[in-house]
Coordinates of C-alpha atoms and ligand atoms in Angstrom, one line a residue:
M1 CA 47.1 51.4 -73.5
R2 CA 50.2 50.1 -75.5
S3 CA 51.0 51.5 -79.0
P4 CA 49.6 48.6 -81.0
F5 CA 52.3 47.5 -82.9
L6 CA 55.3 47.8 -81.1
S7 CA 54.3 44.9 -78.7
S8 CA 57.3 43.4 -77.4
S9 CA 59.7 45.0 -74.5
A10 CA 62.7 44.4 -75.8
F11 CA 61.8 45.2 -79.2
R12 CA 59.4 48.2 -78.3
L13 CA 61.9 49.8 -76.3
A14 CA 64.3 49.7 -78.9
T15 CA 62.1 50.7 -81.7
V16 CA 63.0 53.8 -83.6
M17 CA 63.4 55.3 -86.8
L18 CA 66.3 56.0 -89.1
L19 CA 67.0 59.6 -90.2
A20 CA 66.1 58.9 -93.8
G21 CA 67.9 61.2 -96.0
G22 CA 67.1 64.9 -97.1
S23 CA 64.0 66.1 -98.4
A24 CA 62.9 65.0 -102.2
A25 CA 63.0 68.1 -104.7
C26 CA 60.2 70.3 -104.4
S27 CA 58.6 69.5 -107.6
Q28 CA 54.8 68.8 -107.2
N29 CA 52.6 71.6 -107.0
A30 CA 50.4 71.8 -103.7
K31 CA 47.3 72.3 -105.5
T32 CA 47.7 68.8 -107.4
E33 CA 46.7 67.5 -104.1
T34 CA 43.4 69.7 -103.9
A35 CA 41.9 73.1 -104.0
T36 CA 38.6 72.3 -102.8
T37 CA 38.2 73.3 -99.3
A38 CA 35.0 74.7 -99.6
A39 CA 31.7 72.5 -97.9
T40 CA 30.6 71.5 -101.4
P41 CA 27.7 69.2 -101.0
P42 CA 28.7 65.6 -101.6
A43 CA 26.7 63.4 -104.2
A44 CA 24.6 61.3 -103.3
A45 CA 25.8 57.7 -102.9
T46 CA 23.2 56.3 -105.2
T47 CA 24.9 58.4 -108.0
A48 CA 28.4 56.6 -107.6
P49 CA 28.6 54.2 -111.3
A50 CA 29.6 51.2 -108.9
A51 CA 27.8 51.4 -106.1
L52 CA 26.1 48.5 -104.4
A53 CA 22.5 47.9 -103.1
K54 CA 22.8 48.1 -99.1
P55 CA 20.8 47.5 -96.3
A56 CA 21.4 49.9 -93.6
D57 CA 23.6 48.6 -90.5
W58 CA 25.2 46.2 -93.6
W59 CA 28.6 46.5 -91.9
K60 CA 27.2 44.9 -88.9
E61 CA 26.4 41.8 -90.6
T62 CA 29.3 41.8 -93.2
V63 CA 32.5 39.3 -92.3
V64 CA 35.6 42.1 -93.2
Y65 CA 39.1 40.6 -94.9
Q66 CA 41.9 42.8 -94.8
L67 CA 44.2 42.6 -97.6
Y68 CA 47.6 43.8 -97.5
P69 CA 48.1 44.7 -101.1
R70 CA 51.7 44.7 -101.2
S71 CA 51.9 40.9 -100.5
F72 CA 48.7 39.5 -102.1
Q73 CA 49.6 39.1 -105.4
D74 CA 52.0 40.4 -107.9
S75 CA 50.8 40.3 -111.4
N76 CA 54.0 41.8 -113.1
G77 CA 57.1 40.3 -111.9
D78 CA 58.8 43.2 -109.8
G79 CA 58.3 41.5 -106.7
V80 CA 55.5 43.5 -105.2
G81 CA 51.8 42.8 -105.0
D82 CA 49.7 45.0 -107.2
L83 CA 46.2 46.3 -108.2
K84 CA 45.8 44.2 -110.9
G85 CA 47.3 40.8 -109.1
I86 CA 44.5 41.6 -106.7
S87 CA 42.0 41.7 -109.5
S88 CA 43.3 38.4 -110.5
R89 CA 42.2 36.4 -107.2
L90 CA 38.6 37.7 -106.9
D91 CA 36.9 35.0 -107.8
Y92 CA 39.2 33.4 -104.5
L93 CA 37.8 36.1 -102.6
K94 CA 34.4 35.6 -103.4
S95 CA 35.1 32.0 -102.7
L96 CA 36.0 32.6 -98.9
G97 CA 32.2 34.6 -98.8
V98 CA 33.6 37.6 -97.0
G99 CA 31.6 40.7 -97.5
T100 CA 34.2 43.4 -97.4
V101 CA 37.9 44.0 -98.1
W102 CA 39.7 46.4 -96.4
L103 CA 42.7 47.3 -98.1
N104 CA 45.6 48.9 -96.6
P105 CA 47.1 52.1 -98.2
I106 CA 47.5 51.8 -101.9
Y107 CA 48.0 55.5 -102.4
A108 CA 50.8 57.4 -104.0
S109 CA 53.7 57.3 -100.9
P110 CA 57.2 56.9 -101.0
N111 CA 56.9 54.1 -98.5
D112 CA 58.9 55.0 -95.4
D113 CA 55.8 53.3 -93.6
N114 CA 54.9 50.7 -96.4
G115 CA 51.9 53.6 -97.9
Y116 CA 51.3 54.7 -94.4
D117 CA 52.9 58.2 -95.6
I118 CA 51.1 59.4 -98.3
S119 CA 52.2 61.9 -100.6
D120 CA 49.3 62.4 -102.7
Y121 CA 45.8 61.0 -101.6
R122 CA 44.1 61.1 -105.0
Q123 CA 46.8 58.9 -106.8
I124 CA 47.9 55.6 -106.5
M125 CA 51.1 54.2 -105.5
P126 CA 52.6 53.8 -109.1
E127 CA 54.1 50.0 -107.6
F128 CA 50.4 49.1 -107.4
G129 CA 49.5 50.5 -110.8
T130 CA 47.0 52.9 -111.9
M131 CA 43.4 54.9 -111.1
A132 CA 42.3 52.5 -114.5
D133 CA 43.3 49.5 -112.3
F134 CA 41.8 50.7 -109.1
D135 CA 38.7 51.6 -111.0
E136 CA 38.7 48.1 -112.6
L137 CA 39.2 46.3 -109.0
L138 CA 36.3 48.2 -107.4
K139 CA 33.9 47.1 -110.6
G140 CA 35.3 43.7 -110.0
M141 CA 34.9 43.5 -106.3
H142 CA 31.3 45.4 -106.7
A143 CA 30.5 42.6 -109.5
R144 CA 31.0 39.9 -107.1
G145 CA 29.0 41.5 -104.0
I146 CA 32.2 42.3 -102.2
K147 CA 32.3 46.0 -101.0
L148 CA 35.4 48.0 -100.4
V149 CA 37.0 50.2 -97.3
M150 CA 40.1 52.0 -97.4
D151 CA 42.6 53.0 -95.3
L152 CA 41.8 56.9 -94.5
V153 CA 45.6 58.2 -93.3
V154 CA 45.3 61.4 -91.9
N155 CA 47.3 61.8 -88.7
H156 CA 50.3 62.9 -90.6
S157 CA 50.8 62.8 -94.5
S158 CA 54.4 62.2 -95.9
D159 CA 57.2 64.8 -95.9
E160 CA 56.8 64.5 -99.4
H161 CA 53.2 65.9 -99.8
A162 CA 52.9 68.8 -101.9
W163 CA 51.7 70.6 -98.3
F164 CA 54.3 69.9 -96.2
K165 CA 57.2 70.7 -99.2
S166 CA 55.3 74.2 -99.3
A167 CA 55.0 74.4 -95.5
R168 CA 58.5 73.7 -95.0
A169 CA 59.8 76.1 -97.3
S170 CA 58.4 79.3 -96.4
R171 CA 57.1 80.8 -92.8
T172 CA 54.1 82.5 -94.7
S173 CA 53.1 79.4 -96.9
P174 CA 49.3 78.8 -97.4
Y175 CA 49.7 75.4 -96.0
R176 CA 52.3 75.9 -93.4
D177 CA 49.2 75.6 -90.8
Y178 CA 48.5 72.5 -92.4
Y179 CA 51.3 70.8 -89.7
Y180 CA 52.5 72.0 -86.4
W181 CA 55.3 73.9 -85.9
W182 CA 57.7 75.3 -83.3
P183 CA 59.9 78.4 -84.3
A184 CA 63.6 77.7 -82.5
E185 CA 63.3 80.9 -81.5
K186 CA 61.0 80.3 -78.6
G187 CA 63.8 77.4 -77.8
T188 CA 63.2 73.6 -77.6
P189 CA 60.0 72.5 -78.0
P190 CA 57.9 70.7 -75.0
K191 CA 59.5 67.1 -75.1
R192 CA 57.0 64.4 -77.4
Y193 CA 57.6 61.1 -78.0
S194 CA 57.6 59.3 -81.3
T195 CA 57.2 56.0 -82.3
F196 CA 59.9 55.6 -85.1
D197 CA 62.1 58.4 -84.5
V198 CA 65.7 57.2 -83.4
K199 CA 66.1 59.3 -81.0
K200 CA 62.3 58.9 -79.4
D201 CA 62.0 62.8 -80.5
A202 CA 58.7 63.7 -82.2
W203 CA 60.0 67.0 -82.8
Q204 CA 62.3 67.5 -86.0
Y205 CA 64.4 70.8 -86.7
D206 CA 64.0 71.9 -90.2
A207 CA 66.8 74.3 -91.3
P208 CA 64.9 76.1 -94.0
T209 CA 62.4 78.3 -91.7
K210 CA 64.4 77.3 -88.5
S211 CA 61.8 75.7 -86.9
Y212 CA 60.5 72.0 -85.1
Y213 CA 57.9 69.7 -86.9
L214 CA 55.9 67.7 -85.0
H215 CA 56.0 64.1 -86.3
I216 CA 54.4 61.3 -83.6
F217 CA 55.7 59.0 -86.3
S218 CA 58.3 58.4 -88.4
K219 CA 60.3 62.3 -89.5
K220 CA 58.8 61.2 -92.7
Q221 CA 55.4 61.0 -91.4
P222 CA 54.8 64.8 -90.0
D223 CA 51.6 65.0 -88.4
L224 CA 48.3 67.0 -90.0
N225 CA 47.3 70.2 -87.8
W226 CA 43.4 69.6 -87.4
N227 CA 43.0 72.7 -85.5
N228 CA 43.0 74.1 -89.0
P229 CA 39.4 74.0 -90.7
K230 CA 41.1 74.7 -94.2
L231 CA 42.7 70.9 -93.2
R232 CA 39.6 69.3 -92.2
Q233 CA 38.0 70.7 -95.3
E234 CA 40.6 68.9 -97.2
V235 CA 40.6 65.6 -95.5
H236 CA 36.5 65.9 -96.3
A237 CA 37.3 66.4 -99.7
I238 CA 39.4 63.5 -100.0
M239 CA 37.0 61.4 -98.7
R240 CA 34.3 62.6 -101.2
Y241 CA 36.8 61.9 -103.7
W242 CA 36.8 58.0 -103.0
L243 CA 33.1 57.6 -101.6
D244 CA 32.3 59.1 -105.1
K245 CA 33.8 56.4 -106.7
G246 CA 31.6 54.3 -105.1
I247 CA 34.2 52.6 -102.5
D248 CA 31.9 51.9 -98.8
G249 CA 33.7 53.1 -96.1
F250 CA 37.0 53.8 -94.5
R251 CA 39.5 52.5 -91.7
M252 CA 41.0 55.5 -89.9
D253 CA 44.5 55.1 -89.1
A254 CA 46.0 56.0 -85.8
F255 CA 42.8 58.0 -85.5
Q256 CA 43.4 58.3 -81.6
F257 CA 46.0 61.0 -82.1
V258 CA 44.6 63.1 -84.7
A259 CA 43.3 65.6 -81.9
K260 CA 45.9 67.9 -80.2
D261 CA 46.5 71.4 -77.9
P262 CA 48.1 73.4 -80.7
S263 CA 50.2 75.2 -77.7
F264 CA 51.6 71.6 -76.8
P265 CA 51.9 72.4 -73.0
P266 CA 54.0 70.6 -70.7
M267 CA 53.0 66.6 -69.6
P268 CA 54.3 66.1 -66.9
G269 CA 54.6 62.5 -66.4
L270 CA 55.0 61.8 -70.0
T271 CA 57.4 59.2 -70.7
E272 CA 58.5 56.7 -73.4
S273 CA 55.8 53.9 -72.4
N274 CA 53.0 56.2 -71.3
Y275 CA 53.1 58.4 -74.5
A276 CA 50.7 56.5 -76.4
N277 CA 48.1 56.8 -73.6
A278 CA 48.8 60.2 -73.2
Y279 CA 48.2 61.2 -76.6
N280 CA 45.2 59.4 -77.6
H281 CA 41.8 61.6 -77.0
G282 CA 42.8 64.9 -77.3
P283 CA 40.9 68.2 -77.4
H284 CA 37.9 67.7 -79.9
L285 CA 38.6 64.9 -81.2
H286 CA 35.1 64.6 -81.0
D287 CA 33.9 67.3 -82.9
Y288 CA 36.0 66.4 -85.4
L289 CA 34.4 63.0 -86.2
Q290 CA 31.4 65.0 -85.8
E291 CA 31.9 66.9 -88.3
I292 CA 32.9 64.4 -90.7
N293 CA 30.0 62.9 -89.8
K294 CA 28.0 65.1 -91.0
E295 CA 29.9 66.8 -94.0
V296 CA 30.4 63.2 -95.6
L297 CA 29.7 60.1 -93.7
S298 CA 26.0 60.4 -93.3
H299 CA 25.4 61.4 -97.3
Y300 CA 26.6 57.7 -97.8
N301 CA 25.9 54.7 -96.6
A302 CA 29.7 54.1 -96.2
M303 CA 31.3 51.9 -93.3
S304 CA 33.3 53.8 -90.7
V305 CA 35.7 51.9 -88.3
A306 CA 38.8 53.8 -86.5
E307 CA 41.8 52.1 -85.3
G308 CA 42.2 53.1 -81.5
A309 CA 38.9 52.8 -79.3
G310 CA 39.9 55.1 -76.4
R311 CA 41.6 54.1 -73.5
N312 CA 39.0 52.4 -71.8
T313 CA 35.1 50.9 -73.2
T314 CA 33.6 53.9 -71.7
E315 CA 35.7 56.5 -73.9
A316 CA 35.3 53.6 -77.0
M317 CA 31.6 54.0 -76.6
L318 CA 31.9 57.9 -77.4
F319 CA 32.8 56.9 -80.8
V320 CA 30.2 54.9 -81.6
D321 CA 27.2 55.4 -79.2
P322 CA 24.6 55.8 -82.3
A323 CA 23.0 58.6 -80.8
R324 CA 26.1 60.7 -81.6
K325 CA 26.7 60.4 -84.6
E326 CA 30.5 59.5 -85.2
L327 CA 31.2 56.3 -86.4
D328 CA 30.2 52.7 -86.9
M329 CA 32.8 50.8 -84.9
T330 CA 36.2 51.1 -83.4
Y331 CA 38.4 48.5 -82.9
H332 CA 40.3 48.3 -79.5
F333 CA 44.1 46.6 -79.0
E334 CA 43.2 45.0 -75.6
G335 CA 42.8 41.9 -77.7
V336 CA 45.7 41.8 -79.7
G337 CA 47.7 43.3 -76.8
V338 CA 47.3 39.9 -74.8
G339 CA 50.3 38.2 -74.1
S340 CA 52.4 40.6 -76.0
N341 CA 55.2 41.3 -73.9
S342 CA 56.1 37.2 -73.0
D343 CA 56.5 34.3 -75.0
T344 CA 53.2 32.9 -74.0
Y345 CA 49.5 34.0 -72.5
K346 CA 46.8 33.5 -70.3
L347 CA 43.6 31.8 -71.4
T348 CA 41.7 34.0 -68.7
D349 CA 43.1 37.1 -70.0
L350 CA 42.2 36.9 -73.3
K351 CA 38.3 36.0 -71.9
R352 CA 38.4 38.6 -69.9
V353 CA 39.2 41.1 -72.7
F354 CA 36.8 40.1 -74.8
T355 CA 33.9 39.7 -72.7
K356 CA 34.4 43.0 -70.8
W357 CA 34.4 44.9 -74.4
D358 CA 31.4 42.5 -75.3
S359 CA 29.5 43.6 -72.1
A360 CA 30.3 47.1 -73.0
F361 CA 28.8 47.2 -75.8
A362 CA 25.6 44.6 -75.1
Q363 CA 22.8 47.4 -75.2
K364 CA 24.3 49.7 -78.0
G365 CA 27.7 50.6 -80.3
W366 CA 29.4 48.0 -81.9
Q367 CA 33.3 46.8 -82.4
A368 CA 35.3 45.0 -84.4
I369 CA 36.8 41.0 -83.4
D370 CA 40.2 40.8 -84.3
L371 CA 43.2 38.5 -83.6
G372 CA 45.7 39.8 -85.8
N373 CA 46.4 42.3 -88.3
H374 CA 49.6 43.8 -90.7
D375 CA 51.0 45.3 -87.3
Q376 CA 50.7 41.9 -85.4
P377 CA 52.4 38.4 -85.6
R378 CA 50.6 36.0 -87.2
M379 CA 47.3 34.7 -85.1
V380 CA 48.4 31.2 -85.1
S381 CA 51.8 31.7 -84.1
K382 CA 50.7 33.9 -81.0
F383 CA 47.3 32.7 -79.8
G384 CA 47.2 29.1 -81.1
D385 CA 50.3 26.7 -81.5
D386 CA 52.0 26.8 -84.7
R387 CA 53.8 23.4 -84.7
P388 CA 53.0 21.1 -87.6
A389 CA 50.8 18.5 -85.4
F390 CA 48.3 21.6 -83.8
R391 CA 48.7 24.4 -86.6
A392 CA 45.9 23.6 -88.9
A393 CA 43.2 22.7 -85.4
S394 CA 44.3 26.0 -84.0
A395 CA 44.2 28.0 -86.8
K396 CA 40.7 26.5 -87.7
L397 CA 39.8 27.2 -83.7
L398 CA 41.2 30.7 -83.7
N399 CA 38.8 31.4 -86.8
T400 CA 36.1 29.9 -85.6
F401 CA 36.1 32.1 -82.6
L402 CA 36.7 35.7 -84.8
L403 CA 33.5 34.2 -86.9
T404 CA 31.5 33.2 -83.7
M405 CA 31.4 36.6 -81.3
R406 CA 29.2 39.8 -81.2
G407 CA 31.2 42.3 -83.5
T408 CA 32.4 42.7 -87.3
P409 CA 35.0 40.0 -87.9
Y410 CA 38.5 41.2 -89.3
C411 CA 40.0 38.2 -90.6
Y412 CA 43.5 39.1 -91.9
N413 CA 44.5 37.6 -95.5
G414 CA 46.9 34.4 -95.0
D415 CA 44.6 33.5 -91.7
E416 CA 42.1 31.9 -93.5
L417 CA 45.1 29.3 -94.6
G418 CA 46.4 29.2 -90.8
M419 CA 49.6 31.4 -92.2
T420 CA 52.5 31.5 -89.1
N421 CA 55.1 33.7 -88.3
S422 CA 58.2 33.3 -90.5
T423 CA 61.8 32.9 -90.2
F424 CA 64.3 35.6 -90.7
K425 CA 67.9 34.8 -90.7
G426 CA 69.0 38.5 -89.6
I427 CA 68.4 41.9 -89.8
G428 CA 68.8 42.5 -93.2
D429 CA 65.7 39.9 -93.6
Y430 CA 63.6 42.1 -92.2
R431 CA 61.8 45.0 -94.2
D432 CA 59.8 46.7 -91.7
V433 CA 61.2 50.5 -90.5
A434 CA 60.3 49.5 -87.1
A435 CA 62.6 47.0 -87.0
R436 CA 65.5 48.1 -88.9
N437 CA 65.6 51.2 -87.2
A438 CA 65.0 49.7 -83.8
Y439 CA 68.1 47.5 -84.2
A440 CA 70.0 50.8 -85.6
L441 CA 69.3 52.0 -81.8
L442 CA 70.0 49.0 -80.1
R443 CA 73.5 49.1 -81.9
Q444 CA 73.9 52.4 -80.8
Q445 CA 72.9 51.7 -77.1
H446 CA 74.9 48.2 -77.3
G447 CA 71.8 45.9 -76.5
N448 CA 71.3 42.9 -76.0
E449 CA 71.1 41.3 -79.7
A450 CA 69.8 38.0 -78.2
A451 CA 67.1 39.2 -76.4
F452 CA 66.5 41.7 -79.4
F453 CA 66.3 39.0 -82.1
H454 CA 64.5 36.9 -79.9
S455 CA 61.7 39.6 -79.5
L456 CA 61.7 40.1 -83.0
A457 CA 60.9 37.0 -84.3
R458 CA 57.6 36.6 -82.0
F459 CA 56.4 39.7 -82.6
S460 CA 57.7 41.7 -85.8
R461 CA 55.2 42.9 -88.2
D462 CA 57.5 41.0 -90.8
N463 CA 56.0 38.2 -89.8
S464 CA 52.5 39.0 -91.0
R465 CA 53.6 40.7 -94.0
T466 CA 55.3 37.6 -96.2
P467 CA 53.7 36.9 -99.3
F468 CA 50.6 35.1 -99.4
Q469 CA 50.9 31.5 -99.9
W470 CA 49.0 30.8 -103.5
D471 CA 50.8 27.3 -104.2
A472 CA 54.1 25.2 -104.2
T473 CA 55.7 27.2 -107.1
A474 CA 58.8 29.3 -106.7
H475 CA 57.7 32.1 -104.1
A476 CA 54.5 30.6 -103.6
G477 CA 53.2 31.6 -106.9
F478 CA 53.4 35.3 -105.6
T479 CA 55.8 36.5 -107.8
T480 CA 57.6 35.5 -110.8
G481 CA 60.3 38.2 -109.5
T482 CA 62.1 38.4 -106.3
P483 CA 59.6 39.1 -103.6
W484 CA 60.2 42.4 -101.6
L485 CA 60.1 40.5 -98.4
G486 CA 60.9 36.7 -98.5
V487 CA 58.2 34.2 -98.6
N488 CA 57.9 31.5 -95.4
P489 CA 59.6 28.8 -96.5
N490 CA 56.8 26.6 -95.1
Y491 CA 54.7 28.0 -98.5
V492 CA 55.6 24.2 -99.7
T493 CA 53.2 22.4 -98.1
L494 CA 51.2 25.0 -96.8
N495 CA 49.2 27.0 -99.5
E496 CA 46.2 28.2 -100.6
A497 CA 46.3 25.5 -103.7
A498 CA 46.8 22.6 -101.5
Q499 CA 44.1 23.3 -98.9
N500 CA 41.4 24.1 -101.9
Q501 CA 41.3 20.5 -102.8
D502 CA 41.3 19.1 -99.0
S503 CA 37.7 19.7 -97.4
A504 CA 39.3 19.3 -94.1
S505 CA 41.9 22.2 -94.7
V506 CA 41.8 25.3 -92.3
L507 CA 40.7 27.0 -95.5
N508 CA 37.7 25.2 -96.0
H509 CA 36.9 25.4 -92.4
F510 CA 37.3 29.4 -92.9
R511 CA 34.4 28.9 -95.8
R512 CA 32.2 26.8 -93.3
A513 CA 32.4 29.0 -90.8
I514 CA 31.5 32.3 -92.9
A515 CA 29.0 30.5 -94.3
V516 CA 27.7 29.3 -90.9
R517 CA 27.6 32.8 -89.7
Q518 CA 25.6 34.2 -92.4
Q519 CA 23.3 31.6 -92.2
H520 CA 22.5 31.8 -88.4
K521 CA 21.7 35.7 -87.3
V522 CA 22.4 34.3 -83.7
L523 CA 26.1 34.4 -84.2
I524 CA 26.3 38.0 -85.8
H525 CA 23.4 39.9 -83.0
G526 CA 22.9 37.1 -80.2
Q527 CA 23.5 37.8 -76.8
Y528 CA 27.2 36.9 -75.7
H529 CA 27.1 34.8 -72.0
L530 CA 30.8 33.6 -71.3
L531 CA 30.9 30.0 -69.1
D532 CA 33.6 28.8 -66.8
A533 CA 35.5 32.3 -66.5
A534 CA 38.3 30.6 -64.7
N535 CA 38.9 27.7 -66.7
P536 CA 42.4 28.0 -68.1
A537 CA 42.3 26.0 -71.4
I538 CA 38.9 26.2 -72.3
Y539 CA 36.8 29.3 -73.9
A540 CA 33.2 28.5 -74.0
Y541 CA 30.2 31.0 -74.4
T542 CA 27.0 30.7 -75.6
R543 CA 25.1 33.5 -78.0
T544 CA 21.0 33.8 -78.1
L545 CA 18.7 35.5 -80.2
G546 CA 15.1 34.8 -79.0
A547 CA 14.7 31.1 -79.2
E548 CA 17.7 30.1 -80.4
R549 CA 20.5 29.5 -78.3
V550 CA 24.6 28.4 -79.5
L551 CA 27.3 27.2 -77.2
V552 CA 30.6 27.7 -78.7
V553 CA 33.4 25.4 -76.9
L554 CA 36.9 25.9 -77.7
N555 CA 39.9 24.0 -76.1
F556 CA 42.8 26.5 -76.2
S557 CA 45.3 24.3 -75.7
S558 CA 47.1 21.3 -77.6
A559 CA 46.1 18.5 -74.9
P560 CA 42.9 17.3 -74.8
H561 CA 40.6 18.4 -72.3
S562 CA 36.9 17.4 -70.8
W563 CA 34.3 19.7 -70.6
P564 CA 31.7 18.9 -68.2
L565 CA 28.6 20.6 -69.9
P566 CA 26.9 23.1 -67.8
A567 CA 23.5 22.2 -66.5
G568 CA 20.5 23.1 -68.7
L569 CA 22.4 23.3 -71.8
V570 CA 21.5 20.3 -73.9
P571 CA 22.9 19.9 -77.4
S572 CA 20.1 20.1 -79.7
G573 CA 21.3 18.4 -83.1
R574 CA 24.1 18.2 -85.3
P575 CA 27.3 20.1 -84.7
W576 CA 27.2 23.4 -87.2
L577 CA 30.7 23.5 -86.8
N578 CA 33.2 21.0 -86.0
N579 CA 37.4 21.0 -86.7
Y580 CA 37.6 17.8 -85.9
P581 CA 36.0 14.9 -88.0
Q582 CA 34.9 12.8 -85.4
A583 CA 31.1 13.1 -83.9
L584 CA 31.3 14.4 -80.8
P585 CA 30.4 11.6 -78.1
A586 CA 26.9 11.7 -76.2
G587 CA 27.3 12.4 -72.6
P588 CA 27.5 15.0 -69.7
A589 CA 31.1 16.4 -70.8
L590 CA 32.5 17.3 -73.6
A591 CA 35.8 14.8 -74.5
L592 CA 37.7 17.7 -76.6
Q593 CA 40.7 16.9 -78.9
P594 CA 43.6 19.3 -78.6
W595 CA 42.3 22.8 -80.3
Q596 CA 38.7 21.2 -81.1
A597 CA 36.4 24.0 -81.5
V598 CA 32.7 22.7 -81.9
V599 CA 29.3 24.9 -82.7
V600 CA 26.4 22.9 -81.6
P601 CA 22.7 24.5 -80.8
V602 CA 21.5 23.5 -77.3
R603 CA 17.9 23.6 -76.0
Ligands
LIG1 C1 48.7 52.7 -87.9 C2 49.4 51.5 -88.7 O1 48.1 50.3 -89.0 C3 50.5 51.0 -88.9 O2 51.1 50.3 -89.7 C4 51.1 52.6 -89.7 O3 52.8 52.4 -89.3 C5 50.6 53.4 -88.3 N1 49.5 53.5 -87.9 C6 51.3 54.8 -88.6 O4 50.4 55.5 -90.0
LIG2 CA1 54.2 44.3 -109.5

């Protein structure tokens, strides 16, 4: 399976990590993170001050809204979104009808990879605010019935984490075995590839102890050693710390890479393009998850979702089969991977992938449904048509899809407005470490700049990280200062304030679609059945629960199409959703407008 966030060949092949400057001074004491390694019994979730009442399996019925804190709302004019900014927008979140917010990392971090490099798991990044701001935010969410899921980034820490500072200073550090080392006297370590490294090398030589350390991501993201029970206990304690504060679950970052054979045997056949697969599902991965479940998750009514679902549906089931007591759900990359190496994609591929993943979990287990996130381009630019004539209709269609599939929908912030890929004039406009370092490598190798920028424009992660477009005032109402990443110039017409007023907007369609999903359990739990699999333009399926059946018909094309209703499917009543104002003409075929999406009960 492809790396999830480096999707285009030109961009992917050239993606590297600039070797950042020397390590920061060793001022932080390793004990400030945690000294709690004993398996203390966790506090019951009910004792958490701000906990919400939650029925079992609530995570199946919720809609998750992924919120990228750096880009959501700035409260103090420094150009960076923050927790107070999010707190000021809670009524907006409530108005959407989403049940859960997944917040990308807000922990202390030198921000080499926008918070996915954590230097203290129990502190808030000062740019984002304080712990008091966090407590206020959680309280405000819970007061509105919204749950909070946090990112848990424990495949690696930051190289500025106190554990790593201690570990790299001496071979006898008590934290040495929290990481993976290869002593230089053993020679060059066995080949391992890295995603962001400028040389693609996952081993970084570290002079103080004459050893190499492992980093699958950037050299500022050293991999944590899960073979060490002490490290695992630290992670459990971190999880309890946040759950005891009352949060409602974790999204577990890069979890497919966590387990490693510490002897690092040679991996014949390992290449730059297959390493993500090769590192997937290492030894003891499921032992670690079962331990997390036993020690932590089972004591809280918390939702758990892992990034990375294994290499196929069979492996994915191992994470989420309830009998195995590991996680609630995972999200796979095959859906967002469709069309990731080209300017177009085939709808039949998208249908095949989503249908395959649905059927594998039809009897047991559960999956996330998503078409985008902070590592992907904007869904409307990739799977819809972001030209002005079709942008709104196609964004509504894609949201209809997300909210009518079986599985928990993950809606990425801004997609409820149909926010699009942005325009970047040159490498200086990009902020993502992946883009900037891929460019540095390209220059070294005298690569094809035109192809590189073409690919970057379509697939850069910065496309989905531009500031949220609140209104038509300067910087889209995101900040009074200079935004950390340029606002998409289309904010003047594409913004929340304008859409809030317009009952036909993408935003109000999104709200209606969520309400319909909540009203009709068939859309959550109903059996999914694909119709007309070979149709290259229409994605149609039914959902059935007991006597209730609903038909979803999506015209994934910028041309009108007529779709003959299959024998035996007769619309019975008004559509629950329709992204065009006109009523559906009665007859044996549906005459569908470009990107029309219709959800209608059937007999
Ligand atoms: C996956 C995250 O979604 C991505 O943004 C990050 O760069 C890597 N994991 C490394 O933590
Ligand atoms: Ca700020």
